[in-house]
PDB file of C-alpha atoms in Angstrom:
ATOM      1  CA  MET A1201       0.000   0.000   0.000  1.00  0.00           C
ATOM      2  CA  ALA A1202       1.268   3.442  -0.820  1.00  0.00           C
ATOM      3  CA  GLY A1203       2.447   5.410   2.149  1.00  0.00           C
ATOM      4  CA  ASN A1204       1.570   8.892   0.915  1.00  0.00           C
ATOM      5  CA  LYS A1205      -1.559  10.590   2.147  1.00  0.00           C
ATOM      6  CA  LYS A1206      -3.426  13.537   0.703  1.00  0.00           C
ATOM      7  CA  GLY A1207      -0.475  15.893   1.123  1.00  0.00           C
ATOM      8  CA  GLY A1208       1.285  14.332  -1.871  1.00  0.00           C
ATOM      9  CA  LEU A1209      -1.583  14.290  -4.331  1.00  0.00           C
ATOM     10  CA  GLY A1210      -0.617  17.268  -6.434  1.00  0.00           C
ATOM     11  CA  LYS A1211      -1.324  20.982  -6.891  1.00  0.00           C
ATOM     12  CA  GLY A1212      -4.957  21.988  -6.674  1.00  0.00           C
ATOM     13  CA  LEU A1213      -6.285  18.463  -6.152  1.00  0.00           C
ATOM     14  CA  SER A1214      -7.450  19.123  -2.594  1.00  0.00           C
ATOM     15  CA  VAL A1215      -9.978  21.595  -4.024  1.00  0.00           C
ATOM     16  CA  LEU A1216     -11.521  18.809  -6.079  1.00  0.00           C
ATOM     17  CA  PHE A1217     -12.042  16.761  -2.936  1.00  0.00           C
ATOM     18  CA  SER A1218     -14.066  19.400  -1.129  1.00  0.00           C
ATOM     19  CA  GLU A1219     -16.085  20.903  -3.994  1.00  0.00           C
ATOM     20  CA  ASN A1220     -17.943  19.517  -6.986  1.00  0.00           C
ATOM     21  CA  THR A1221     -16.797  20.224 -10.516  1.00  0.00           C
ATOM     22  CA  GLN A1222     -19.302  23.028 -11.123  1.00  0.00           C
ATOM     23  CA  ASP A1223     -18.167  24.890  -7.997  1.00  0.00           C
ATOM     24  CA  ILE A1224     -14.553  24.563  -9.083  1.00  0.00           C
ATOM     25  CA  ILE A1225     -15.270  25.932 -12.542  1.00  0.00           C
ATOM     26  CA  GLU A1226     -17.259  28.886 -11.188  1.00  0.00           C
ATOM     27  CA  ASN A1227     -14.513  29.659  -8.682  1.00  0.00           C
ATOM     28  CA  GLN A1228     -11.837  29.499 -11.367  1.00  0.00           C
ATOM     29  CA  LEU A1229     -13.779  31.701 -13.769  1.00  0.00           C
ATOM     30  CA  LEU A1230     -14.430  34.320 -11.088  1.00  0.00           C
ATOM     31  CA  ASN A1231     -10.780  34.220  -9.985  1.00  0.00           C
ATOM     32  CA  PRO A1232      -8.700  33.914 -13.178  1.00  0.00           C
ATOM     33  CA  ASP A1233      -5.501  34.944 -11.361  1.00  0.00           C
ATOM     34  CA  ALA A1234      -5.782  32.043  -8.909  1.00  0.00           C
ATOM     35  CA  ASN A1235      -3.874  29.774 -11.281  1.00  0.00           C
ATOM     36  CA  SER A1236      -0.511  31.183 -12.294  1.00  0.00           C
ATOM     37  CA  GLU A1237      -0.355  28.917 -15.323  1.00  0.00           C
ATOM     38  CA  ASN A1238      -3.693  30.289 -16.605  1.00  0.00           C
ATOM     39  CA  GLU A1239      -4.950  26.789 -17.468  1.00  0.00           C
ATOM     40  CA  ASP A1240      -8.547  27.314 -16.459  1.00  0.00           C
ATOM     41  CA  ARG A1241      -9.754  29.049 -19.621  1.00  0.00           C
ATOM     42  CA  ILE A1242     -12.766  27.399 -21.277  1.00  0.00           C
ATOM     43  CA  ILE A1243     -11.918  26.443 -24.869  1.00  0.00           C
ATOM     44  CA  TYR A1244     -13.802  24.447 -27.504  1.00  0.00           C
ATOM     45  CA  ILE A1245     -11.979  21.298 -28.663  1.00  0.00           C
ATOM     46  CA  ASP A1246     -12.710  18.973 -31.581  1.00  0.00           C
ATOM     47  CA  ILE A1247     -14.682  16.131 -29.977  1.00  0.00           C
ATOM     48  CA  ASN A1248     -12.710  13.550 -31.982  1.00  0.00           C
ATOM     49  CA  LYS A1249      -9.461  14.745 -30.427  1.00  0.00           C
ATOM     50  CA  ILE A1250     -10.768  13.878 -26.952  1.00  0.00           C
ATOM     51  CA  THR A1251     -10.349  10.343 -25.588  1.00  0.00           C
ATOM     52  CA  PRO A1252     -11.746   8.702 -22.423  1.00  0.00           C
ATOM     53  CA  ASN A1253      -9.703   8.309 -19.278  1.00  0.00           C
ATOM     54  CA  ARG A1254      -7.771   5.065 -19.679  1.00  0.00           C
ATOM     55  CA  LYS A1255      -8.381   4.191 -16.028  1.00  0.00           C
ATOM     56  CA  GLN A1256     -11.974   5.377 -15.782  1.00  0.00           C
ATOM     57  CA  PRO A1257     -13.506   3.722 -12.686  1.00  0.00           C
ATOM     58  CA  ARG A1258     -16.917   3.448 -14.354  1.00  0.00           C
ATOM     59  CA  LYS A1259     -17.006   0.338 -16.543  1.00  0.00           C
ATOM     60  CA  ALA A1260     -20.584   0.652 -17.809  1.00  0.00           C
ATOM     61  CA  PHE A1261     -22.727   3.609 -18.900  1.00  0.00           C
ATOM     62  CA  ASP A1262     -26.498   3.305 -18.881  1.00  0.00           C
ATOM     63  CA  GLU A1263     -27.652   3.698 -22.497  1.00  0.00           C
ATOM     64  CA  GLU A1264     -31.085   5.089 -21.624  1.00  0.00           C
ATOM     65  CA  SER A1265     -29.569   7.689 -19.292  1.00  0.00           C
ATOM     66  CA  LEU A1266     -27.039   8.697 -21.968  1.00  0.00           C
ATOM     67  CA  LYS A1267     -29.852   9.077 -24.518  1.00  0.00           C
ATOM     68  CA  GLU A1268     -31.757  11.385 -22.144  1.00  0.00           C
ATOM     69  CA  LEU A1269     -28.664  13.519 -21.584  1.00  0.00           C
ATOM     70  CA  SER A1270     -27.986  13.548 -25.328  1.00  0.00           C
ATOM     71  CA  ASP A1271     -31.511  14.814 -26.041  1.00  0.00           C
ATOM     72  CA  SER A1272     -31.007  17.580 -23.468  1.00  0.00           C
ATOM     73  CA  ILE A1273     -27.673  18.554 -25.049  1.00  0.00           C
ATOM     74  CA  LYS A1274     -29.318  18.801 -28.479  1.00  0.00           C
ATOM     75  CA  ILE A1275     -31.690  21.416 -27.043  1.00  0.00           C
ATOM     76  CA  HIS A1276     -29.559  23.257 -24.499  1.00  0.00           C
ATOM     77  CA  GLY A1277     -25.989  22.420 -25.457  1.00  0.00           C
ATOM     78  CA  VAL A1278     -23.288  21.411 -22.968  1.00  0.00           C
ATOM     79  CA  ILE A1279     -23.850  23.671 -19.970  1.00  0.00           C
ATOM     80  CA  GLN A1280     -20.890  22.472 -17.907  1.00  0.00           C
ATOM     81  CA  PRO A1281     -17.413  22.100 -19.502  1.00  0.00           C
ATOM     82  CA  ILE A1282     -15.506  18.868 -19.080  1.00  0.00           C
ATOM     83  CA  ILE A1283     -11.986  18.807 -17.648  1.00  0.00           C
ATOM     84  CA  VAL A1284      -9.191  17.360 -19.810  1.00  0.00           C
ATOM     85  CA  LYS A1285      -5.416  17.043 -19.865  1.00  0.00           C
ATOM     86  CA  SER A1286      -3.118  17.324 -22.868  1.00  0.00           C
ATOM     87  CA  ILE A1287      -1.604  14.120 -24.232  1.00  0.00           C
ATOM     88  CA  SER A1288       0.653  13.487 -27.230  1.00  0.00           C
ATOM     89  CA  ASN A1289      -2.157  12.978 -29.752  1.00  0.00           C
ATOM     90  CA  GLY A1290      -4.917  15.154 -28.294  1.00  0.00           C
ATOM     91  CA  TYR A1291      -6.667  15.355 -24.935  1.00  0.00           C
ATOM     92  CA  GLU A1292      -7.676  12.842 -22.269  1.00  0.00           C
ATOM     93  CA  ILE A1293     -10.756  13.294 -20.091  1.00  0.00           C
ATOM     94  CA  ILE A1294     -10.166  13.859 -16.389  1.00  0.00           C
ATOM     95  CA  ALA A1295     -13.796  14.520 -15.428  1.00  0.00           C
ATOM     96  CA  GLY A1296     -16.940  14.487 -17.561  1.00  0.00           C
ATOM     97  CA  GLU A1297     -16.808  11.341 -19.695  1.00  0.00           C
ATOM     98  CA  ARG A1298     -20.577  10.869 -19.485  1.00  0.00           C
ATOM     99  CA  ARG A1299     -21.127  14.362 -20.957  1.00  0.00           C
ATOM    100  CA  TRP A1300     -18.577  13.598 -23.682  1.00  0.00           C
ATOM    101  CA  ARG A1301     -20.308  10.335 -24.617  1.00  0.00           C
ATOM    102  CA  ALA A1302     -23.724  12.028 -24.690  1.00  0.00           C
ATOM    103  CA  SER A1303     -22.323  14.882 -26.805  1.00  0.00           C
ATOM    104  CA  ARG A1304     -20.974  12.422 -29.367  1.00  0.00           C
ATOM    105  CA  LEU A1305     -24.383  10.767 -29.416  1.00  0.00           C
ATOM    106  CA  ALA A1306     -25.958  14.196 -29.997  1.00  0.00           C
ATOM    107  CA  GLY A1307     -23.662  14.769 -32.987  1.00  0.00           C
ATOM    108  CA  LEU A1308     -21.622  17.654 -31.532  1.00  0.00           C
ATOM    109  CA  LYS A1309     -18.414  18.483 -33.373  1.00  0.00           C
ATOM    110  CA  GLU A1310     -16.660  20.190 -30.454  1.00  0.00           C
ATOM    111  CA  MET A1311     -16.963  20.492 -26.679  1.00  0.00           C
ATOM    112  CA  PRO A1312     -16.306  23.179 -24.053  1.00  0.00           C
ATOM    113  CA  CYS A1313     -13.273  22.076 -22.039  1.00  0.00           C
ATOM    114  CA  ILE A1314     -10.968  23.239 -19.276  1.00  0.00           C
ATOM    115  CA  ILE A1315      -7.398  22.001 -19.676  1.00  0.00           C
ATOM    116  CA  ARG A1316      -5.609  21.025 -16.470  1.00  0.00           C
ATOM    117  CA  ALA A1317      -2.091  19.648 -16.005  1.00  0.00           C
ATOM    118  CA  PHE A1318      -2.466  16.595 -13.789  1.00  0.00           C
ATOM    119  CA  SER A1319      -0.093  13.694 -13.301  1.00  0.00           C
ATOM    120  CA  ASP A1320      -1.407  10.222 -14.178  1.00  0.00           C
ATOM    121  CA  LYS A1321      -1.868   9.578 -10.470  1.00  0.00           C
ATOM    122  CA  ASP A1322      -3.820  12.775  -9.880  1.00  0.00           C
ATOM    123  CA  ASN A1323      -5.773  12.200 -13.093  1.00  0.00           C
ATOM    124  CA  LEU A1324      -7.000   8.837 -11.852  1.00  0.00           C
ATOM    125  CA  LEU A1325      -7.848  10.100  -8.391  1.00  0.00           C
ATOM    126  CA  VAL A1326      -9.882  13.008  -9.780  1.00  0.00           C
ATOM    127  CA  ALA A1327     -11.769  10.594 -12.051  1.00  0.00           C
ATOM    128  CA  LEU A1328     -12.525   8.366  -9.076  1.00  0.00           C
ATOM    129  CA  ILE A1329     -13.753  11.248  -6.915  1.00  0.00           C
ATOM    130  CA  GLU A1330     -15.781  12.826  -9.728  1.00  0.00           C
ATOM    131  CA  ASN A1331     -17.587   9.567 -10.478  1.00  0.00           C
ATOM    132  CA  LEU A1332     -18.243   8.747  -6.847  1.00  0.00           C
ATOM    133  CA  GLN A1333     -19.632  12.198  -6.089  1.00  0.00           C
ATOM    134  CA  ARG A1334     -21.693  12.812  -9.193  1.00  0.00           C
ATOM    135  CA  GLU A1335     -22.915   9.535 -10.689  1.00  0.00           C
ATOM    136  CA  ASN A1336     -24.503   6.291  -9.500  1.00  0.00           C
ATOM    137  CA  LEU A1337     -21.930   3.573  -9.965  1.00  0.00           C
ATOM    138  CA  ASN A1338     -22.959  -0.065  -9.673  1.00  0.00           C
ATOM    139  CA  PRO A1339     -22.022  -1.565  -6.267  1.00  0.00           C
ATOM    140  CA  MET A1340     -18.828  -3.267  -7.489  1.00  0.00           C
ATOM    141  CA  ASP A1341     -17.519  -0.272  -9.455  1.00  0.00           C
ATOM    142  CA  GLU A1342     -18.034   1.810  -6.314  1.00  0.00           C
ATOM    143  CA  SER A1343     -16.386  -0.814  -4.116  1.00  0.00           C
ATOM    144  CA  SER A1344     -13.437  -1.098  -6.506  1.00  0.00           C
ATOM    145  CA  ALA A1345     -12.985   2.674  -6.571  1.00  0.00           C
ATOM    146  CA  TYR A1346     -12.796   2.882  -2.766  1.00  0.00           C
ATOM    147  CA  TYR A1347     -10.489  -0.135  -2.638  1.00  0.00           C
ATOM    148  CA  TYR A1348      -8.189   1.362  -5.285  1.00  0.00           C
ATOM    149  CA  MET A1349      -8.001   4.675  -3.421  1.00  0.00           C
ATOM    150  CA  GLN A1350      -7.187   2.798  -0.230  1.00  0.00           C
ATOM    151  CA  GLU A1351      -4.584   0.427  -1.650  1.00  0.00           C
ATOM    152  CA  ASN A1352      -2.873   2.607  -4.269  1.00  0.00           C
ATOM    153  CA  PHE A1353      -3.088   6.101  -2.804  1.00  0.00           C
ATOM    154  CA  GLY A1354      -2.756   5.169   0.863  1.00  0.00           C
ATOM    155  CA  LEU A1355      -5.967   6.959   1.842  1.00  0.00           C
ATOM    156  CA  THR A1356      -7.622   5.783   5.033  1.00  0.00           C
ATOM    157  CA  GLN A1357     -11.317   4.986   5.003  1.00  0.00           C
ATOM    158  CA  GLU A1358     -11.827   8.095   7.135  1.00  0.00           C
ATOM    159  CA  GLU A1359     -10.168  10.239   4.422  1.00  0.00           C
ATOM    160  CA  ILE A1360     -12.180   8.567   1.676  1.00  0.00           C
ATOM    161  CA  SER A1361     -15.334   9.152   3.713  1.00  0.00           C
ATOM    162  CA  HIS A1362     -14.546  12.871   3.998  1.00  0.00           C
ATOM    163  CA  ASN A1363     -13.683  13.222   0.320  1.00  0.00           C
ATOM    164  CA  VAL A1364     -16.770  11.555  -1.151  1.00  0.00           C
ATOM    165  CA  GLY A1365     -19.322  12.568   1.484  1.00  0.00           C
ATOM    166  CA  LYS A1366     -20.165   9.050   2.683  1.00  0.00           C
ATOM    167  CA  SER A1367     -19.964   7.704   6.236  1.00  0.00           C
ATOM    168  CA  ARG A1368     -16.988   5.578   7.260  1.00  0.00           C
ATOM    169  CA  PRO A1369     -19.158   2.481   7.870  1.00  0.00           C
ATOM    170  CA  TYR A1370     -20.589   2.959   4.367  1.00  0.00           C
ATOM    171  CA  ILE A1371     -17.057   2.984   2.896  1.00  0.00           C
ATOM    172  CA  ALA A1372     -16.015  -0.017   4.991  1.00  0.00           C
ATOM    173  CA  ASN A1373     -19.061  -2.024   3.925  1.00  0.00           C
ATOM    174  CA  ALA A1374     -18.498  -1.132   0.271  1.00  0.00           C
ATOM    175  CA  VAL A1375     -14.868  -2.279   0.416  1.00  0.00           C
ATOM    176  CA  ARG A1376     -15.927  -5.561   2.045  1.00  0.00           C
ATOM    177  CA  LEU A1377     -17.717  -6.499  -1.195  1.00  0.00           C
ATOM    178  CA  GLN A1378     -14.255  -7.195  -2.648  1.00  0.00           C
ATOM    179  CA  LYS A1379     -14.276 -10.437  -0.637  1.00  0.00           C
ATOM    180  CA  LEU A1380     -17.217 -11.877  -2.622  1.00  0.00           C
ATOM    181  CA  SER A1381     -16.570 -14.599  -5.180  1.00  0.00           C
ATOM    182  CA  GLU A1382     -16.002 -13.397  -8.757  1.00  0.00           C
ATOM    183  CA  PRO A1383     -19.319 -14.738 -10.166  1.00  0.00           C
ATOM    184  CA  VAL A1384     -21.259 -12.930  -7.423  1.00  0.00           C
ATOM    185  CA  LYS A1385     -19.262  -9.733  -8.028  1.00  0.00           C
ATOM    186  CA  LYS A1386     -20.341  -9.933 -11.672  1.00  0.00           C
ATOM    187  CA  LEU A1387     -24.005 -10.064 -10.611  1.00  0.00           C
ATOM    188  CA  LEU A1388     -23.509  -6.882  -8.578  1.00  0.00           C
ATOM    189  CA  MET A1389     -21.775  -5.211 -11.538  1.00  0.00           C
ATOM    190  CA  GLU A1390     -24.829  -6.028 -13.646  1.00  0.00           C
ATOM    191  CA  ASN A1391     -27.076  -4.536 -10.914  1.00  0.00           C
ATOM    192  CA  ARG A1392     -28.863  -7.867 -10.585  1.00  0.00           C
ATOM    193  CA  LEU A1393     -27.970  -7.805  -6.895  1.00  0.00           C
ATOM    194  CA  SER A1394     -27.743  -4.791  -4.581  1.00  0.00           C
ATOM    195  CA  ALA A1395     -24.934  -3.909  -2.204  1.00  0.00           C
ATOM    196  CA  GLY A1396     -27.192  -5.056   0.642  1.00  0.00           C
ATOM    197  CA  HIS A1397     -27.559  -8.479  -0.970  1.00  0.00           C
ATOM    198  CA  GLY A1398     -23.790  -8.626  -1.395  1.00  0.00           C
ATOM    199  CA  ARG A1399     -23.141  -7.814   2.270  1.00  0.00           C
ATOM    200  CA  ALA A1400     -25.583 -10.523   3.328  1.00  0.00           C
ATOM    201  CA  LEU A1401     -23.823 -13.070   1.107  1.00  0.00           C
ATOM    202  CA  LEU A1402     -20.478 -12.310   2.759  1.00  0.00           C
ATOM    203  CA  SER A1403     -21.551 -14.463   5.707  1.00  0.00           C
ATOM    204  CA  MET A1404     -21.350 -17.490   3.369  1.00  0.00           C
ATOM    205  CA  GLU A1405     -17.661 -18.296   2.960  1.00  0.00           C
ATOM    206  CA  ASP A1406     -18.125 -21.131   0.444  1.00  0.00           C
ATOM    207  CA  PRO A1407     -18.011 -19.544  -3.072  1.00  0.00           C
ATOM    208  CA  LYS A1408     -20.322 -22.231  -4.514  1.00  0.00           C
ATOM    209  CA  LYS A1409     -22.947 -21.656  -1.831  1.00  0.00           C
ATOM    210  CA  GLN A1410     -22.587 -17.901  -2.335  1.00  0.00           C
ATOM    211  CA  LEU A1411     -23.409 -18.244  -6.024  1.00  0.00           C
ATOM    212  CA  GLU A1412     -26.228 -20.753  -5.466  1.00  0.00           C
ATOM    213  CA  THR A1413     -27.836 -18.423  -2.944  1.00  0.00           C
ATOM    214  CA  ALA A1414     -27.321 -15.408  -5.212  1.00  0.00           C
ATOM    215  CA  ARG A1415     -29.228 -17.180  -7.977  1.00  0.00           C
ATOM    216  CA  LYS A1416     -32.073 -17.956  -5.566  1.00  0.00           C
ATOM    217  CA  ILE A1417     -32.205 -14.286  -4.617  1.00  0.00           C
ATOM    218  CA  ILE A1418     -32.500 -13.259  -8.273  1.00  0.00           C
ATOM    219  CA  ASP A1419     -34.948 -16.007  -9.267  1.00  0.00           C
ATOM    220  CA  ASN A1420     -37.265 -15.259  -6.333  1.00  0.00           C
ATOM    221  CA  GLN A1421     -36.683 -11.480  -6.340  1.00  0.00           C
ATOM    222  CA  LEU A1422     -35.854 -11.536  -2.634  1.00  0.00           C
ATOM    223  CA  SER A1423     -35.413  -8.325  -0.647  1.00  0.00           C
ATOM    224  CA  VAL A1424     -32.314  -7.848   1.494  1.00  0.00           C
ATOM    225  CA  ARG A1425     -34.227  -8.828   4.659  1.00  0.00           C
ATOM    226  CA  GLN A1426     -35.624 -11.925   2.946  1.00  0.00           C
ATOM    227  CA  THR A1427     -32.095 -12.746   1.831  1.00  0.00           C
ATOM    228  CA  GLU A1428     -30.783 -12.431   5.388  1.00  0.00           C
ATOM    229  CA  ALA A1429     -33.553 -14.757   6.586  1.00  0.00           C
ATOM    230  CA  LEU A1430     -32.752 -17.271   3.830  1.00  0.00           C
ATOM    231  CA  ILE A1431     -29.044 -17.276   4.662  1.00  0.00           C
ATOM    232  CA  LYS A1432     -29.807 -17.656   8.362  1.00  0.00           C
ATOM    233  CA  GLU A1433     -32.004 -20.653   7.531  1.00  0.00           C
ATOM    234  CA  LEU A1434     -29.339 -22.207   5.293  1.00  0.00           C
ATOM    235  CA  THR A1435     -26.669 -21.851   7.955  1.00  0.00           C
ATOM    236  CA  SER A1436     -28.834 -22.659  10.990  1.00  0.00           C
ATOM    237  CA  HIS A1437     -27.670 -26.294  11.043  1.00  0.00           C
ATOM    238  CA  LYS A1438     -24.402 -25.112  12.579  1.00  0.00           C
ATOM    239  CA  SER A1439     -26.108 -23.961  15.749  1.00  0.00           C
ATOM    240  CA  LYS A1440     -28.167 -27.176  15.884  1.00  0.00           C
ATOM    241  CA  THR A1441     -25.031 -29.318  15.895  1.00  0.00           C
ATOM    242  CA  SER A1442     -23.401 -27.195  18.594  1.00  0.00           C
ATOM    243  CA  PRO A1443     -23.359 -29.153  21.892  1.00  0.00           C
ATOM    244  CA  GLN A1444     -23.896 -26.021  23.968  1.00  0.00           C
ATOM    245  CA  GLY A1445     -26.243 -24.259  21.554  1.00  0.00           C
ATOM    246  CA  ARG A1446     -26.048 -20.539  20.860  1.00  0.00           C
ATOM    247  CA  ASN A1447     -28.075 -17.565  21.982  1.00  0.00           C
ATOM    248  CA  PRO A1448     -29.908 -16.412  18.808  1.00  0.00           C
ATOM    249  CA  ALA A1449     -29.633 -12.815  20.005  1.00  0.00           C
ATOM    250  CA  PHE A1450     -25.924 -13.000  19.179  1.00  0.00           C
ATOM    251  CA  ASP A1451     -26.773 -13.185  15.455  1.00  0.00           C
ATOM    252  CA  THR A1452     -28.516  -9.824  15.624  1.00  0.00           C
ATOM    253  CA  ILE A1453     -25.755  -8.309  17.756  1.00  0.00           C
ATOM    254  CA  GLU A1454     -23.074  -9.528  15.333  1.00  0.00           C
ATOM    255  CA  SER A1455     -25.012  -8.063  12.416  1.00  0.00           C
ATOM    256  CA  ASP A1456     -25.440  -4.693  14.159  1.00  0.00           C
ATOM    257  CA  ILE A1457     -21.736  -4.458  15.064  1.00  0.00           C
ATOM    258  CA  ARG A1458     -20.732  -5.516  11.548  1.00  0.00           C
ATOM    259  CA  GLU A1459     -22.888  -2.789   9.991  1.00  0.00           C
ATOM    260  CA  ASN A1460     -21.508  -0.123  12.330  1.00  0.00           C
ATOM    261  CA  ILE A1461     -17.780  -0.842  12.140  1.00  0.00           C
ATOM    262  CA  GLY A1462     -17.575  -2.589   8.772  1.00  0.00           C
ATOM    263  CA  ALA A1463     -15.839  -5.770   9.935  1.00  0.00           C
ATOM    264  CA  LYS A1464     -16.762  -9.424  10.331  1.00  0.00           C
ATOM    265  CA  VAL A1465     -17.688 -10.154  13.968  1.00  0.00           C
ATOM    266  CA  LYS A1466     -17.993 -13.472  15.810  1.00  0.00           C
ATOM    267  CA  ILE A1467     -19.265 -13.825  19.378  1.00  0.00           C
ATOM    268  CA  LYS A1468     -18.295 -17.043  21.207  1.00  0.00           C
ATOM    269  CA  GLU A1469     -19.856 -17.697  24.625  1.00  0.00           C
ATOM    270  CA  LYS A1470     -19.882 -20.552  27.109  1.00  0.00           C
ATOM    271  CA  ASN A1471     -20.952 -20.453  30.742  1.00  0.00           C
ATOM    272  CA  ASN A1472     -21.214 -16.649  30.623  1.00  0.00           C
ATOM    273  CA  LYS A1473     -17.622 -16.344  29.380  1.00  0.00           C
ATOM    274  CA  GLY A1474     -16.249 -15.987  25.878  1.00  0.00           C
ATOM    275  CA  THR A1475     -14.754 -13.744  23.238  1.00  0.00           C
ATOM    276  CA  ILE A1476     -15.770 -11.175  20.641  1.00  0.00           C
ATOM    277  CA  GLN A1477     -13.660 -11.766  17.548  1.00  0.00           C
ATOM    278  CA  LEU A1478     -13.090  -9.094  14.877  1.00  0.00           C
ATOM    279  CA  SER A1479     -11.657 -10.171  11.520  1.00  0.00           C
ATOM    280  CA  PHE A1480      -9.452  -8.028   9.276  1.00  0.00           C
ATOM    281  CA  TYR A1481      -7.954  -8.713   5.850  1.00  0.00           C
ATOM    282  CA  SER A1482      -5.329  -6.002   5.382  1.00  0.00           C
ATOM    283  CA  LYS A1483      -2.949  -3.826   7.382  1.00  0.00           C
ATOM    284  CA  GLU A1484      -5.180  -0.814   6.682  1.00  0.00           C
ATOM    285  CA  GLU A1485      -8.230  -2.628   8.044  1.00  0.00           C
ATOM    286  CA  LEU A1486      -6.316  -3.557  11.207  1.00  0.00           C
ATOM    287  CA  GLU A1487      -5.244   0.064  11.711  1.00  0.00           C
ATOM    288  CA  ARG A1488      -8.845   1.230  11.222  1.00  0.00           C
ATOM    289  CA  LEU A1489     -10.197  -1.248  13.786  1.00  0.00           C
ATOM    290  CA  ILE A1490      -7.533  -0.228  16.315  1.00  0.00           C
ATOM    291  CA  GLU A1491      -8.473   3.411  15.744  1.00  0.00           C
ATOM    292  CA  ILE A1492     -12.157   2.627  16.367  1.00  0.00           C
ATOM    293  CA  LEU A1493     -11.408   0.700  19.564  1.00  0.00           C
ATOM    294  CA  LEU A1494      -9.102   3.399  20.913  1.00  0.00           C
ATOM    295  CA  SER A1495     -11.765   6.043  20.241  1.00  0.00           C
ATOM    296  CA  PHE A1496     -13.857   4.497  23.015  1.00  0.00           C
ATOM    297  CA  LYS A1497     -11.177   5.350  25.571  1.00  0.00           C
ATOM    298  CA  GLY A1498     -12.646   8.782  26.276  1.00  0.00           C
ATOM    299  CA  ASP A1499     -16.101   7.282  26.926  1.00  0.00           C
ATOM    300  CA  VAL A1500     -14.946   4.943  29.690  1.00  0.00           C
TER     301      VAL A1500
END
């Protein structure tokens, strides 16, 4: 995992974390002297000289949504410029690929653009943030974006939470979807399963059982709560074979803790003694759990 935090992410990038693209553009236009390199001028560029971000976090674009945006562009034009960077044979999109795709669909010959000089690293991070803040990614694209930011840019889940305006448990739960089997991940990418379904399936460690259950969810159009009940039923034989049995209230408690701290929890109890076990799968996750536990110190 990269050791650098936000301090090493490049000139002007911190602004993109705290404001949306429209706010940035308005601020730059009202304050043209803010950028000494004078890069923030809006210019019109041949649409065929613009190419998508090679590492765009969004893997799929909804065709119906693009058509609606395209129809709007035909009437009103492109209201908000896209942000691009210069490359050897033209320009590469930093933020605004959806608008670019819709503009091509609308038959535009050129697009309003703001040229910015970002490194490849900053380029990717801006694309991640812009997509996460402005568009509805499928659950796995969103999970992969958070995971990439965590593993490759060294951002903590707390920093990611601040940057994209989501709670830390939300980020933690999204990242946990990376532990699903590949066939189940594909179902989430296709929006055939929700993030809630995916989190419920994480309690099934056997990849084959995960997929079998996922297919039952789809075939029977089960809600998340129905899915949780199904999984509990499928795994209930474990408690039946336990010589000491298990307090069923622990299932609910484990689920509540898991949702709040974003980690797998196991409560083991015998004769009023036992352990609460928290699982982690990376150094960053361990550090986050330690931070959460230490935060309770002031409440004691």
